[in-house]
C-alpha positions as a printed Julia matrix, in Angstrom:
397×3 Matrix{Float64}:
  -93.68  -81.97  -148.07
  -95.8   -78.87  -147.28
  -96.2   -80.59  -143.51
  -91.9   -79.88  -143.24
  -92.47  -76.4   -144.43
  -94.77  -75.86  -141.84
  -92.42  -77.05  -139.33
  -89.73  -75.23  -140.4
  -91.13  -71.93  -140.88
  -92.82  -72.44  -137.49
  -89.58  -73.24  -135.83
  -87.75  -70.56  -137.66
  -90.47  -67.71  -136.35
  -90.04  -69.13  -132.69
  -86.49  -68.59  -132.44
  -86.79  -65.48  -133.98
  -89.49  -64.33  -131.79
  -87.32  -65.54  -128.87
  -84.84  -62.92  -130.32
  -86.82  -60.24  -130.52
  -90.52  -60.17  -129.21
  -92.69  -58.42  -131.64
  -95.02  -60.08  -133.68
  -94.97  -56.9   -136.57
  -91.37  -57.14  -137.47
  -90.69  -58.37  -141.3
  -89.51  -61.77  -140.37
  -92.17  -62.5   -138.08
  -95.05  -61.37  -140.26
  -94.01  -63.05  -143.36
  -92.93  -66.57  -141.59
  -96.26  -66.29  -139.6
  -98.17  -65.39  -143.18
  -97.04  -68.53  -144.76
  -97.62  -70.78  -141.96
 -100.99  -69.65  -141.78
 -101.34  -70.04  -146.02
  -99.55  -73.37  -145.9
 -101.67  -74.66  -143.38
 -104.84  -74.08  -144.86
 -103.65  -75.42  -148.24
 -102.46  -78.76  -146.31
 -105.65  -79.35  -144.41
 -108.35  -77.33  -145.78
 -110.56  -79.54  -148.54
 -110.42  -76.51  -150.96
 -110.27  -78.87  -154.31
 -107.61  -77.14  -155.72
 -104.89  -78.94  -157.65
 -101.74  -79.91  -156.37
  -98.95  -77.19  -156.18
  -95.63  -78.82  -156.59
  -91.6   -78.71  -156.07
  -91.8   -75.04  -158.02
  -93.11  -73.33  -154.89
  -91.42  -75.24  -152.28
  -87.87  -74.68  -153.76
  -89.23  -70.61  -154.65
  -90.93  -69.96  -151.14
  -87.46  -71.53  -149.14
  -85.71  -69.38  -150.75
  -87.55  -66.49  -150.2
  -88.55  -66.54  -146.62
  -84.97  -67.95  -145.85
  -83.17  -64.59  -148.01
  -85.59  -62.49  -146.92
  -86.15  -63.15  -142.95
  -82.61  -63.49  -142.11
  -81.61  -60.72  -144.27
  -84.55  -58.45  -142.53
  -83.09  -59.59  -139.35
  -79.91  -59.0   -139.45
  -80.37  -55.73  -141.26
  -82.57  -54.79  -138.0
  -79.58  -55.64  -135.36
  -77.06  -53.62  -137.83
  -78.88  -50.48  -138.48
  -77.7   -48.04  -136.05
  -81.05  -46.67  -133.7
  -82.39  -43.16  -134.37
  -81.5   -40.77  -132.14
  -82.83  -37.94  -133.13
  -86.08  -35.74  -132.33
  -89.37  -36.93  -133.73
  -90.31  -34.87  -136.71
  -93.07  -32.22  -135.96
  -96.31  -31.97  -138.45
  -96.54  -29.03  -140.9
 -100.04  -28.11  -140.62
  -99.99  -26.01  -143.36
  -99.23  -28.43  -145.72
 -101.84  -31.07  -144.01
 -104.21  -27.93  -144.07
 -103.52  -27.98  -148.27
 -103.77  -31.51  -148.85
 -107.04  -31.72  -146.92
 -108.24  -28.72  -149.1
 -107.43  -31.16  -152.05
 -108.99  -34.19  -151.19
 -112.14  -32.19  -149.85
 -112.9   -30.4   -153.16
 -111.93  -32.98  -155.46
 -112.52  -36.65  -153.75
 -116.44  -35.58  -154.31
 -115.66  -34.63  -157.87
 -114.31  -38.46  -158.12
 -117.47  -40.0   -156.54
 -119.56  -38.11  -158.42
 -118.21  -39.2   -161.63
 -117.88  -42.83  -160.61
 -120.75  -43.42  -159.49
 -123.05  -41.22  -162.17
 -121.06  -43.62  -164.95
 -121.72  -46.77  -163.05
 -125.76  -45.44  -162.93
 -125.54  -44.55  -166.29
 -124.41  -48.47  -167.3
 -126.94  -50.12  -165.0
 -129.6   -50.12  -162.52
 -128.96  -49.48  -158.61
 -129.02  -53.2   -158.07
 -126.11  -53.4   -160.36
 -124.28  -50.49  -158.73
 -121.62  -52.49  -156.44
 -121.12  -54.64  -159.6
 -120.44  -51.92  -162.18
 -118.31  -49.84  -159.97
 -115.4   -52.65  -160.02
 -116.2   -53.43  -163.77
 -115.45  -49.9   -164.92
 -112.25  -49.8   -162.49
 -111.16  -52.95  -164.1
 -112.65  -53.62  -167.19
 -111.0   -51.37  -170.52
 -114.07  -52.04  -172.15
 -116.23  -49.71  -170.05
 -114.04  -46.92  -171.07
 -113.81  -45.37  -168.04
 -111.21  -43.37  -166.33
 -110.86  -41.52  -163.47
 -107.63  -39.38  -164.87
 -105.18  -37.93  -162.32
 -108.15  -37.98  -159.62
 -106.65  -41.56  -159.19
 -104.04  -40.96  -157.35
 -105.76  -39.13  -154.28
 -105.89  -42.53  -152.8
 -102.5   -41.55  -151.75
 -103.16  -38.37  -150.51
 -106.29  -39.63  -148.29
 -104.35  -42.22  -147.07
 -101.4   -40.0   -146.0
 -104.01  -37.72  -144.17
 -105.75  -40.21  -142.18
 -101.6   -41.81  -141.18
 -100.56  -38.5   -139.7
 -103.72  -37.74  -138.39
 -104.09  -40.73  -136.17
 -100.27  -40.71  -135.39
 -100.88  -38.66  -132.32
 -101.02  -39.19  -128.69
 -104.15  -37.59  -128.49
 -106.28  -37.98  -131.88
 -108.51  -34.87  -133.15
 -111.5   -36.56  -133.79
 -113.25  -33.76  -136.73
 -109.63  -34.58  -138.51
 -109.9   -38.03  -138.27
 -113.17  -38.61  -139.06
 -112.46  -36.12  -141.88
 -109.52  -38.0   -143.27
 -111.3   -41.63  -142.95
 -114.55  -40.65  -144.64
 -112.21  -39.73  -147.6
 -110.57  -42.84  -147.65
 -114.19  -44.18  -147.46
 -115.17  -42.37  -150.65
 -111.77  -44.09  -152.67
 -113.2   -47.09  -151.78
 -116.58  -46.79  -152.93
 -115.15  -45.98  -156.24
 -113.07  -48.78  -156.28
 -114.81  -51.31  -154.49
 -111.5   -52.83  -153.64
 -110.99  -55.11  -150.74
 -107.08  -54.31  -150.96
 -107.95  -50.68  -150.17
 -110.09  -51.43  -147.59
 -107.63  -53.78  -145.95
 -104.65  -50.72  -145.92
 -107.08  -48.53  -144.32
 -107.76  -50.89  -141.46
 -104.64  -52.62  -141.07
 -102.94  -49.22  -141.22
 -105.19  -47.61  -138.46
 -104.86  -50.62  -136.18
 -101.08  -50.91  -136.15
 -100.43  -47.17  -135.36
 -102.92  -47.69  -132.65
 -101.26  -50.47  -131.5
  -97.99  -48.98  -131.44
  -99.16  -46.07  -129.76
  -99.95  -48.97  -126.71
 -103.63  -47.77  -127.58
 -104.99  -51.54  -128.4
 -104.0   -55.26  -128.11
 -103.75  -57.89  -130.71
 -107.1   -59.11  -130.23
 -108.35  -56.35  -133.04
 -106.26  -57.53  -135.23
 -107.58  -61.43  -134.45
 -110.98  -60.45  -134.64
 -110.51  -57.93  -137.62
 -108.82  -60.64  -139.96
 -111.65  -63.46  -139.1
 -114.83  -60.84  -139.79
 -112.44  -59.55  -143.1
 -112.25  -62.99  -144.59
 -115.74  -63.63  -143.81
 -117.2   -60.46  -144.74
 -114.36  -59.96  -147.78
 -115.35  -63.54  -149.64
 -119.4   -62.64  -149.71
 -118.46  -59.12  -150.85
 -116.38  -60.56  -153.36
 -119.27  -62.91  -153.99
 -121.78  -59.7   -154.47
 -119.43  -57.39  -156.09
 -118.9   -60.24  -158.98
 -122.88  -60.61  -159.55
 -125.05  -58.31  -161.68
 -128.57  -58.35  -161.0
 -130.49  -61.3   -162.17
 -127.72  -63.47  -162.35
 -126.68  -66.26  -159.4
 -123.21  -66.66  -158.59
 -121.21  -69.34  -159.8
 -119.06  -69.52  -156.96
 -120.05  -70.88  -153.15
 -118.01  -69.5   -150.23
 -115.37  -72.46  -150.13
 -114.36  -71.78  -153.67
 -114.03  -67.92  -153.12
 -111.63  -68.78  -149.92
 -109.87  -71.13  -152.22
 -109.7   -68.53  -154.78
 -108.39  -65.82  -152.71
 -106.32  -67.44  -150.13
 -105.37  -70.69  -151.51
 -105.05  -70.86  -154.73
 -101.82  -68.81  -155.33
  -99.89  -71.52  -154.12
 -100.75  -73.88  -156.99
 -101.02  -70.55  -159.52
  -97.39  -69.86  -159.16
  -96.27  -73.52  -160.37
  -97.89  -72.04  -163.83
  -95.51  -69.67  -163.81
  -92.4   -70.12  -166.09
  -89.3   -68.57  -164.98
  -86.76  -66.17  -167.0
  -90.15  -66.1   -169.44
  -89.61  -61.84  -169.59
  -89.57  -60.46  -173.05
  -87.3   -57.95  -171.72
  -85.48  -56.57  -168.59
  -88.06  -56.53  -165.9
  -90.86  -56.65  -167.58
  -93.19  -57.78  -164.46
  -90.99  -56.44  -161.38
  -90.01  -53.18  -162.91
  -93.51  -51.87  -164.53
  -93.4   -48.61  -162.81
  -89.84  -48.08  -163.73
  -90.19  -48.96  -167.25
  -93.53  -46.87  -167.88
  -91.7   -44.2   -166.41
  -88.98  -44.4   -169.16
  -91.5   -44.72  -171.63
  -92.6   -41.35  -171.31
  -89.0   -40.29  -172.06
  -89.04  -42.45  -175.22
  -86.86  -45.75  -173.45
  -88.61  -48.63  -171.7
  -91.4   -50.78  -172.67
  -94.69  -49.34  -171.38
  -96.91  -52.04  -169.77
 -100.59  -51.0   -168.94
 -101.92  -54.53  -167.76
 -103.14  -54.03  -164.41
 -103.75  -57.94  -163.68
 -102.02  -61.38  -164.84
 -104.35  -63.37  -167.11
 -106.22  -66.37  -165.57
 -105.35  -69.67  -164.69
 -107.57  -72.56  -163.85
 -106.29  -74.52  -160.79
 -109.43  -75.66  -161.51
 -110.77  -72.16  -160.02
 -110.08  -69.58  -161.94
 -107.69  -67.17  -160.59
 -105.01  -64.59  -161.09
 -102.91  -64.15  -158.05
  -99.77  -65.78  -158.42
  -97.85  -64.86  -154.65
  -95.48  -62.06  -154.66
  -92.81  -64.27  -155.82
  -93.93  -64.43  -159.03
  -93.15  -61.14  -160.92
  -89.42  -61.67  -159.58
  -89.44  -65.75  -160.45
  -90.63  -64.85  -164.55
  -87.81  -61.99  -164.45
  -85.35  -63.73  -162.97
  -85.89  -67.05  -162.26
  -84.69  -68.54  -158.85
  -81.76  -66.72  -158.47
  -83.57  -63.17  -158.85
  -85.92  -64.57  -156.03
  -82.86  -64.97  -153.59
  -80.97  -61.69  -154.52
  -84.47  -59.59  -154.39
  -85.25  -61.29  -151.27
  -82.4   -60.19  -149.79
  -82.52  -56.74  -151.26
  -86.01  -56.09  -149.56
  -84.92  -57.82  -146.42
  -82.09  -55.32  -145.72
  -84.4   -52.35  -146.82
  -87.53  -53.35  -144.6
  -85.36  -54.03  -142.0
  -83.42  -51.06  -141.51
  -86.82  -49.2   -141.99
  -88.21  -50.88  -139.27
  -85.21  -50.48  -136.85
  -85.5   -46.7   -137.57
  -89.32  -47.06  -136.8
  -88.8   -49.11  -133.68
  -86.15  -46.82  -132.3
  -88.53  -43.53  -132.65
  -88.13  -42.25  -136.05
  -92.17  -41.09  -136.36
  -92.07  -40.9   -140.29
  -90.39  -44.32  -140.52
  -92.94  -45.57  -138.3
  -96.0   -44.34  -140.89
  -93.69  -45.58  -144.21
  -93.2   -48.89  -142.12
  -97.0   -48.92  -140.98
  -97.51  -49.1   -145.36
  -94.91  -51.75  -145.67
  -96.54  -53.65  -143.11
  -99.88  -54.08  -145.32
  -97.57  -55.33  -147.81
  -95.81  -57.99  -146.26
  -99.52  -59.36  -144.88
 -100.61  -59.52  -148.7
  -97.58  -61.21  -149.74
  -99.28  -64.75  -150.4
 -101.67  -63.21  -152.48
  -99.67  -60.73  -154.71
  -96.46  -58.5   -155.33
  -97.3   -54.79  -154.4
  -93.67  -53.39  -153.53
  -91.71  -53.43  -156.45
  -94.87  -53.96  -159.13
  -96.35  -51.0   -156.86
  -92.97  -48.82  -156.44
  -94.73  -46.08  -158.15
  -97.1   -45.85  -155.14
  -94.6   -46.74  -152.58
  -92.45  -43.58  -153.86
  -95.74  -41.35  -153.58
  -96.69  -41.86  -150.15
  -92.78  -41.45  -148.94
  -92.94  -38.0   -151.04
  -96.42  -37.11  -149.27
  -95.41  -38.02  -145.84
  -92.13  -35.83  -145.81
  -94.4   -33.07  -147.37
  -96.6   -33.21  -144.12
  -93.11  -32.95  -141.91
  -91.02  -30.65  -143.45
  -91.05  -26.81  -143.77
  -89.0   -24.48  -146.11
  -87.91  -21.3   -144.73
  -87.4   -18.81  -146.96
  -87.27  -15.82  -144.81
  -82.96  -16.21  -145.95
  -82.01  -17.37  -142.01
  -81.81  -20.72  -143.38
  -79.93  -21.82  -146.71
  -81.84  -25.26  -146.73
  -85.17  -26.95  -145.82
  -86.01  -27.69  -142.04
  -87.89  -30.16  -140.17
  -89.76  -29.09  -137.83
């Protein structure tokens, strides 16, 4: 059954790649990711429980709807024929100063709190736990949103034919500071893949650095997780293969624990950002749960693939509808990106990280607030408002 999936998705990828030769198109990334993950599940000695028909049916629905709609959206969306948007140096400088002044405060606050709750040898463990464990009663408040500012600064800095090194190293340092605060592999992955993709699009690197990074990230990421999960004086309860299974293969099995149409209210899992926003104004349902509950497969895991929230909210029909919606949107963004719209190119750079991580978790609808903030910040870095009276509307440089 799973070998059949590998063959079907491989043939689909080959046909679509023949029609449009780019491995970073949304349909190409999606099919390659699932060929790799299903192959690991099928041929690796992972020791996990068997996955079942629920995953097989769901992934067939998802990949069919998403890939076809993304491809047709790409073909039908008109190419961008305008000029690229020039950057606004004043706005970029303003955001840079905001980060330079506030991110060190965030770093100091996080490190001092972690050290106050343990020794230096426990630093990495405590930094991560105080972010994800409510019992630590630690909060960065609004400072948590600086990650989007630092990330956008990095994108607009490297999206140049000739990158200015001082600005690049400053933006990269700000992003690394945020990574230290959260100890999140996802943050590091987003930073690294985004940089590589922008350089690839600008023909400064080939595919080889992606392959090298992928291998190194998997190995070092798993070792880092082992270190991050263990405080001083304790031995890790997981070996390398356990952690590889937990983060790479287990979502396929864990997805079979989800129940379709099991939400208590509309969009409980998919529209969490929307419901939290409505709750501020007295409507909706506030949901502040950061992570899903652990299940045993038999290794404990709380990652269920990106299909999980859609499936729990709306079942198989919801998967079909949302796969088409996402495909149409991402295919259109990709077309504008490929045809020279520089803001869409940077938006697609962020989307690419979501596509690569789709085997792990859903980060588009569930993380909609992050996506919207990044779009607003990118536009802010490329727009100039003319209040001189000679123009009646904002103009793009």
